[in-house]
Amino acid sequence: MRNVSIDPYEHLPRSVVVATNDYPAGLTFPAHAHARGQFALASRGMITVSTPEGRWFVPPQRACWVPAGVTHEMTMSGPVTMLNTFVTPEASASAGLPAECCVYAVSPLLRQLLDYAIDLPPMYDEDARDGKLMALLLAEIAAMPRLMLHAPLPADARLAKVCRNVFASPSMALDLDAVAAMASMSRRTFTRHFREETGVSFAQWRHQVCLMAALERLSDGQSVTRVAFDLGYGSPSAFTAAFRRVLGDAPSRYLTDLP
């Protein structure tokens, strides 16, 4: 892999540009935004993307879409090789890419197109074969299925404080009365406001955060049993069933059965 500065691509007269970079474990890019949309594939390692609206977790061989102008932070879990596709707002809209962040699966075809694109000159010929392949790459990005690896962050400061505490110490054992008290709300008020602000119940949100934390810990080499008990699941089999229900595969296979 080669490291490529992304700065020159912000105003390059090409709709789609691909670059690749290697980053050390623990590196965080503080809040920033791009003039182009960013499709960030975690070729190696994991990426966490945070905005004022929530947090997205990107396992290996999956990708996160960050629309142009969206302020976000990126943190590397383990050494990361990232393949970035930068897309102008006009091309993003034409392809039907969403106006909000999301995590995507990555097909074998898309991965092959990205591997080809990183070796193209920045000013590739849009009317020749290279330009047609880049157009296909963008169409393939837009066709990828979304993955449920998102935990929204409420705008209410009291609820957001609770959520940040859960991000720091995720557990399925968190009691609803305890988190309501943390927000200085009654159980009923907390439940109602949380759903109004996030679109999901606190139990659903907590489950999502725990699955995201599980992915990170599994990628670090922790056992399924240890992860299950550390995150408050009743048993490894209960954790495996919950993991499979949301992510479509057993935790022991999810990080190895990559495209």
GROMACS .gro file of C-alpha atoms in nm:
model
  259
    1MET     CA    1   0.000   0.000   0.000
    2ARG     CA    2   0.109   0.358  -0.050
    3ASN     CA    3   0.025   0.664   0.154
    4VAL     CA    4  -0.133   0.950  -0.037
    5SER     CA    5  -0.214   1.296   0.092
    6ILE     CA    6  -0.584   1.370   0.057
    7ASP     CA    7  -0.544   1.748   0.049
    8PRO     CA    8  -0.495   1.791  -0.327
    9TYR     CA    9  -0.813   1.595  -0.401
   10GLU     CA   10  -1.057   1.838  -0.243
   11HIS     CA   11  -1.059   2.058  -0.553
   12LEU     CA   12  -0.933   1.814  -0.818
   13PRO     CA   13  -1.145   1.833  -1.137
   14ARG     CA   14  -1.253   1.468  -1.116
   15SER     CA   15  -1.580   1.343  -0.966
   16VAL     CA   16  -1.428   1.038  -0.796
   17VAL     CA   17  -1.075   0.994  -0.657
   18VAL     CA   18  -0.933   0.706  -0.452
   19ALA     CA   19  -0.639   0.719  -0.208
   20THR     CA   20  -0.496   0.476   0.047
   21ASN     CA   21  -0.326   0.540   0.381
   22ASP     CA   22  -0.184   0.339   0.671
   23TYR     CA   23  -0.249   0.466   1.024
   24PRO     CA   24  -0.119   0.353   1.366
   25ALA     CA   25  -0.341   0.208   1.636
   26GLY     CA   26  -0.521   0.465   1.848
   27LEU     CA   27  -0.480   0.754   1.605
   28THR     CA   28  -0.773   0.997   1.613
   29PHE     CA   29  -0.844   1.261   1.355
   30PRO     CA   30  -1.022   1.538   1.549
   31ALA     CA   31  -1.342   1.698   1.426
   32HIS     CA   32  -1.312   1.795   1.059
   33ALA     CA   33  -1.511   1.795   0.736
   34HIS     CA   34  -1.438   1.743   0.367
   35ALA     CA   35  -1.561   1.925   0.060
   36ARG     CA   36  -1.627   1.580  -0.088
   37GLY     CA   37  -1.813   1.280   0.045
   38GLN     CA   38  -1.581   1.014   0.191
   39PHE     CA   39  -1.632   0.640   0.149
   40ALA     CA   40  -1.377   0.495   0.395
   41LEU     CA   41  -1.304   0.124   0.363
   42ALA     CA   42  -1.124  -0.043   0.654
   43SER     CA   43  -0.906  -0.277   0.455
   44ARG     CA   44  -0.725  -0.368   0.777
   45GLY     CA   45  -0.819  -0.281   1.134
   46MET     CA   46  -1.133  -0.104   1.249
   47ILE     CA   47  -1.254   0.255   1.233
   48THR     CA   48  -1.492   0.442   1.462
   49VAL     CA   49  -1.664   0.747   1.312
   50SER     CA   50  -1.828   0.998   1.547
   51THR     CA   51  -2.046   1.300   1.472
   52PRO     CA   52  -2.278   1.511   1.690
   53GLU     CA   53  -2.558   1.278   1.570
   54GLY     CA   54  -2.404   0.946   1.669
   55ARG     CA   55  -2.131   0.687   1.632
   56TRP     CA   56  -2.061   0.438   1.352
   57PHE     CA   57  -1.838   0.132   1.379
   58VAL     CA   58  -1.654   0.003   1.072
   59PRO     CA   59  -1.516  -0.354   1.094
   60PRO     CA   60  -1.250  -0.485   0.854
   61GLN     CA   61  -1.361  -0.504   0.490
   62ARG     CA   62  -1.661  -0.281   0.556
   63ALA     CA   63  -1.688   0.091   0.488
   64CYS     CA   64  -1.844   0.409   0.622
   65TRP     CA   65  -1.997   0.683   0.409
   66VAL     CA   66  -1.951   1.040   0.538
   67PRO     CA   67  -2.131   1.298   0.322
   68ALA     CA   68  -1.958   1.619   0.216
   69GLY     CA   69  -1.961   1.889   0.483
   70VAL     CA   70  -2.041   1.655   0.774
   71THR     CA   71  -1.815   1.725   1.071
   72HIS     CA   72  -1.675   1.399   1.206
   73GLU     CA   73  -1.398   1.236   1.407
   74MET     CA   74  -1.223   0.913   1.307
   75THR     CA   75  -1.043   0.680   1.548
   76MET     CA   76  -0.832   0.379   1.452
   77SER     CA   77  -0.872   0.053   1.648
   78GLY     CA   78  -0.552  -0.135   1.583
   79PRO     CA   79  -0.328  -0.054   1.286
   80VAL     CA   80  -0.556   0.053   1.001
   81THR     CA   81  -0.519   0.048   0.626
   82MET     CA   82  -0.787   0.275   0.485
   83LEU     CA   83  -0.899   0.306   0.125
   84ASN     CA   84  -1.073   0.641   0.081
   85THR     CA   85  -1.300   0.723  -0.209
   86PHE     CA   86  -1.371   1.096  -0.232
   87VAL     CA   87  -1.684   1.190  -0.426
   88THR     CA   88  -1.803   1.538  -0.522
   89PRO     CA   89  -2.146   1.641  -0.388
   90GLU     CA   90  -2.283   1.649  -0.743
   91ALA     CA   91  -2.167   1.295  -0.820
   92SER     CA   92  -2.290   1.175  -0.479
   93ALA     CA   93  -2.638   1.312  -0.544
   94SER     CA   94  -2.643   1.169  -0.896
   95ALA     CA   95  -2.551   0.824  -0.765
   96GLY     CA   96  -2.818   0.842  -0.495
   97LEU     CA   97  -2.579   0.827  -0.200
   98PRO     CA   98  -2.745   0.926   0.129
   99ALA     CA   99  -2.723   1.261   0.303
  100GLU     CA  100  -2.639   1.093   0.636
  101CYS     CA  101  -2.354   0.873   0.758
  102CYS     CA  102  -2.392   0.497   0.732
  103VAL     CA  103  -2.189   0.174   0.726
  104TYR     CA  104  -2.185  -0.046   0.416
  105ALA     CA  105  -2.091  -0.398   0.321
  106VAL     CA  106  -1.824  -0.422   0.050
  107SER     CA  107  -1.860  -0.666  -0.240
  108PRO     CA  108  -1.565  -0.850  -0.399
  109LEU     CA  109  -1.622  -0.645  -0.716
  110LEU     CA  110  -1.606  -0.317  -0.525
  111ARG     CA  111  -1.286  -0.426  -0.351
  112GLN     CA  112  -1.127  -0.512  -0.688
  113LEU     CA  113  -1.230  -0.176  -0.831
  114LEU     CA  114  -1.079   0.005  -0.533
  115ASP     CA  115  -0.754  -0.190  -0.566
  116TYR     CA  116  -0.740  -0.085  -0.931
  117ALA     CA  117  -0.831   0.278  -0.860
  118ILE     CA  118  -0.555   0.344  -0.606
  119ASP     CA  119  -0.295   0.312  -0.882
  120LEU     CA  120  -0.466   0.553  -1.124
  121PRO     CA  121  -0.315   0.897  -1.178
  122PRO     CA  122  -0.524   1.169  -1.009
  123MET     CA  123  -0.601   1.323  -1.351
  124TYR     CA  124  -0.719   1.001  -1.515
  125ASP     CA  125  -0.893   1.024  -1.852
  126GLU     CA  126  -1.265   1.039  -1.776
  127ASP     CA  127  -1.360   0.944  -2.133
  128ALA     CA  128  -1.134   0.639  -2.153
  129ARG     CA  129  -1.139   0.301  -1.976
  130ASP     CA  130  -1.020   0.449  -1.644
  131GLY     CA  131  -1.309   0.692  -1.632
  132LYS     CA  132  -1.561   0.417  -1.706
  133LEU     CA  133  -1.418   0.200  -1.428
  134MET     CA  134  -1.441   0.488  -1.183
  135ALA     CA  135  -1.804   0.541  -1.282
  136LEU     CA  136  -1.865   0.170  -1.220
  137LEU     CA  137  -1.692   0.201  -0.882
  138LEU     CA  138  -1.931   0.479  -0.779
  139ALA     CA  139  -2.233   0.280  -0.898
  140GLU     CA  140  -2.114  -0.023  -0.698
  141ILE     CA  141  -2.072   0.189  -0.383
  142ALA     CA  142  -2.429   0.313  -0.419
  143ALA     CA  143  -2.554  -0.046  -0.459
  144MET     CA  144  -2.398  -0.178  -0.137
  145PRO     CA  145  -2.629  -0.291   0.147
  146ARG     CA  146  -2.627  -0.090   0.467
  147LEU     CA  147  -2.520  -0.248   0.794
  148MET     CA  148  -2.675  -0.179   1.135
  149LEU     CA  149  -2.360  -0.055   1.305
  150HIS     CA  150  -2.483   0.284   1.421
  151ALA     CA  151  -2.572   0.422   1.763
  152PRO     CA  152  -2.746   0.762   1.742
  153LEU     CA  153  -2.658   1.032   1.994
  154PRO     CA  154  -2.948   1.236   2.141
  155ALA     CA  155  -2.939   1.615   2.119
  156ASP     CA  156  -3.061   1.651   2.479
  157ALA     CA  157  -2.749   1.709   2.692
  158ARG     CA  158  -2.876   1.488   2.976
  159LEU     CA  159  -2.943   1.194   2.745
  160ALA     CA  160  -2.620   1.251   2.555
  161LYS     CA  161  -2.425   1.233   2.884
  162VAL     CA  162  -2.581   0.895   2.958
  163CYS     CA  163  -2.498   0.771   2.609
  164ARG     CA  164  -2.135   0.879   2.634
  165ASN     CA  165  -2.106   0.695   2.964
  166VAL     CA  166  -2.244   0.383   2.797
  167PHE     CA  167  -1.998   0.423   2.509
  168ALA     CA  168  -1.719   0.429   2.768
  169SER     CA  169  -1.847   0.126   2.965
  170PRO     CA  170  -2.097  -0.071   2.755
  171SER     CA  171  -2.296  -0.346   2.928
  172MET     CA  172  -2.623  -0.529   2.868
  173ALA     CA  173  -2.665  -0.528   3.247
  174LEU     CA  174  -2.723  -0.153   3.259
  175ASP     CA  175  -3.048  -0.092   3.449
  176LEU     CA  176  -3.306   0.143   3.300
  177ASP     CA  177  -3.386   0.299   3.639
  178ALA     CA  178  -3.015   0.365   3.697
  179VAL     CA  179  -2.960   0.539   3.363
  180ALA     CA  180  -3.282   0.739   3.409
  181ALA     CA  181  -3.151   0.858   3.745
  182MET     CA  182  -2.819   0.945   3.580
  183ALA     CA  183  -3.016   1.176   3.349
  184SER     CA  184  -3.215   1.318   3.645
  185MET     CA  185  -3.538   1.189   3.491
  186SER     CA  186  -3.809   0.949   3.591
  187ARG     CA  187  -3.805   0.612   3.417
  188ARG     CA  188  -4.112   0.704   3.214
  189THR     CA  189  -3.978   1.045   3.108
  190PHE     CA  190  -3.638   0.901   3.017
  191THR     CA  191  -3.794   0.623   2.809
  192ARG     CA  192  -4.019   0.864   2.621
  193HIS     CA  193  -3.753   1.127   2.551
  194PHE     CA  194  -3.494   0.869   2.451
  195ARG     CA  195  -3.718   0.718   2.184
  196GLU     CA  196  -3.825   1.062   2.061
  197GLU     CA  197  -3.463   1.169   2.014
  198THR     CA  198  -3.310   0.849   1.878
  199GLY     CA  199  -3.599   0.665   1.714
  200VAL     CA  200  -3.525   0.350   1.918
  201SER     CA  201  -3.575   0.232   2.275
  202PHE     CA  202  -3.288   0.252   2.521
  203ALA     CA  203  -3.273  -0.130   2.530
  204GLN     CA  204  -3.230  -0.143   2.150
  205TRP     CA  205  -2.968   0.132   2.161
  206ARG     CA  206  -2.777  -0.039   2.444
  207HIS     CA  207  -2.778  -0.365   2.249
  208GLN     CA  208  -2.637  -0.191   1.943
  209VAL     CA  209  -2.357  -0.029   2.144
  210CYS     CA  210  -2.268  -0.363   2.303
  211LEU     CA  211  -2.246  -0.531   1.962
  212MET     CA  212  -2.017  -0.255   1.838
  213ALA     CA  213  -1.799  -0.296   2.147
  214ALA     CA  214  -1.798  -0.674   2.094
  215LEU     CA  215  -1.667  -0.635   1.740
  216GLU     CA  216  -1.379  -0.422   1.862
  217ARG     CA  217  -1.288  -0.666   2.138
  218LEU     CA  218  -1.314  -0.970   1.914
  219SER     CA  219  -1.085  -0.802   1.662
  220ASP     CA  220  -0.831  -0.759   1.944
  221GLY     CA  221  -0.826  -1.135   1.987
  222GLN     CA  222  -1.051  -1.167   2.294
  223SER     CA  223  -1.251  -1.489   2.316
  224VAL     CA  224  -1.625  -1.505   2.254
  225THR     CA  225  -1.676  -1.623   2.612
  226ARG     CA  226  -1.481  -1.335   2.764
  227VAL     CA  227  -1.655  -1.076   2.545
  228ALA     CA  228  -1.998  -1.218   2.624
  229PHE     CA  229  -1.951  -1.204   3.001
  230ASP     CA  230  -1.764  -0.871   3.003
  231LEU     CA  231  -2.054  -0.710   2.816
  232GLY     CA  232  -2.317  -0.850   3.050
  233TYR     CA  233  -2.474  -1.123   2.837
  234GLY     CA  234  -2.618  -1.417   3.030
  235SER     CA  235  -2.412  -1.672   2.840
  236PRO     CA  236  -2.187  -1.704   2.533
  237SER     CA  237  -2.476  -1.870   2.348
  238ALA     CA  238  -2.707  -1.573   2.422
  239PHE     CA  239  -2.439  -1.335   2.294
  240THR     CA  240  -2.385  -1.548   1.981
  241ALA     CA  241  -2.759  -1.556   1.907
  242ALA     CA  242  -2.790  -1.177   1.947
  243PHE     CA  243  -2.482  -1.119   1.733
  244ARG     CA  244  -2.609  -1.348   1.457
  245ARG     CA  245  -2.956  -1.191   1.463
  246VAL     CA  246  -2.819  -0.843   1.389
  247LEU     CA  247  -2.502  -0.911   1.188
  248GLY     CA  248  -2.601  -1.229   1.008
  249ASP     CA  249  -2.315  -1.453   1.124
  250ALA     CA  250  -2.164  -1.602   1.437
  251PRO     CA  251  -1.904  -1.381   1.611
  252SER     CA  252  -1.636  -1.647   1.560
  253ARG     CA  253  -1.686  -1.621   1.184
  254TYR     CA  254  -1.781  -1.258   1.125
  255LEU     CA  255  -1.428  -1.120   1.128
  256THR     CA  256  -1.280  -1.408   0.929
  257ASP     CA  257  -1.540  -1.463   0.657
  258LEU     CA  258  -1.448  -1.148   0.469
  259PRO     CA  259  -1.516  -1.082   0.100
   0.00000   0.00000   0.00000
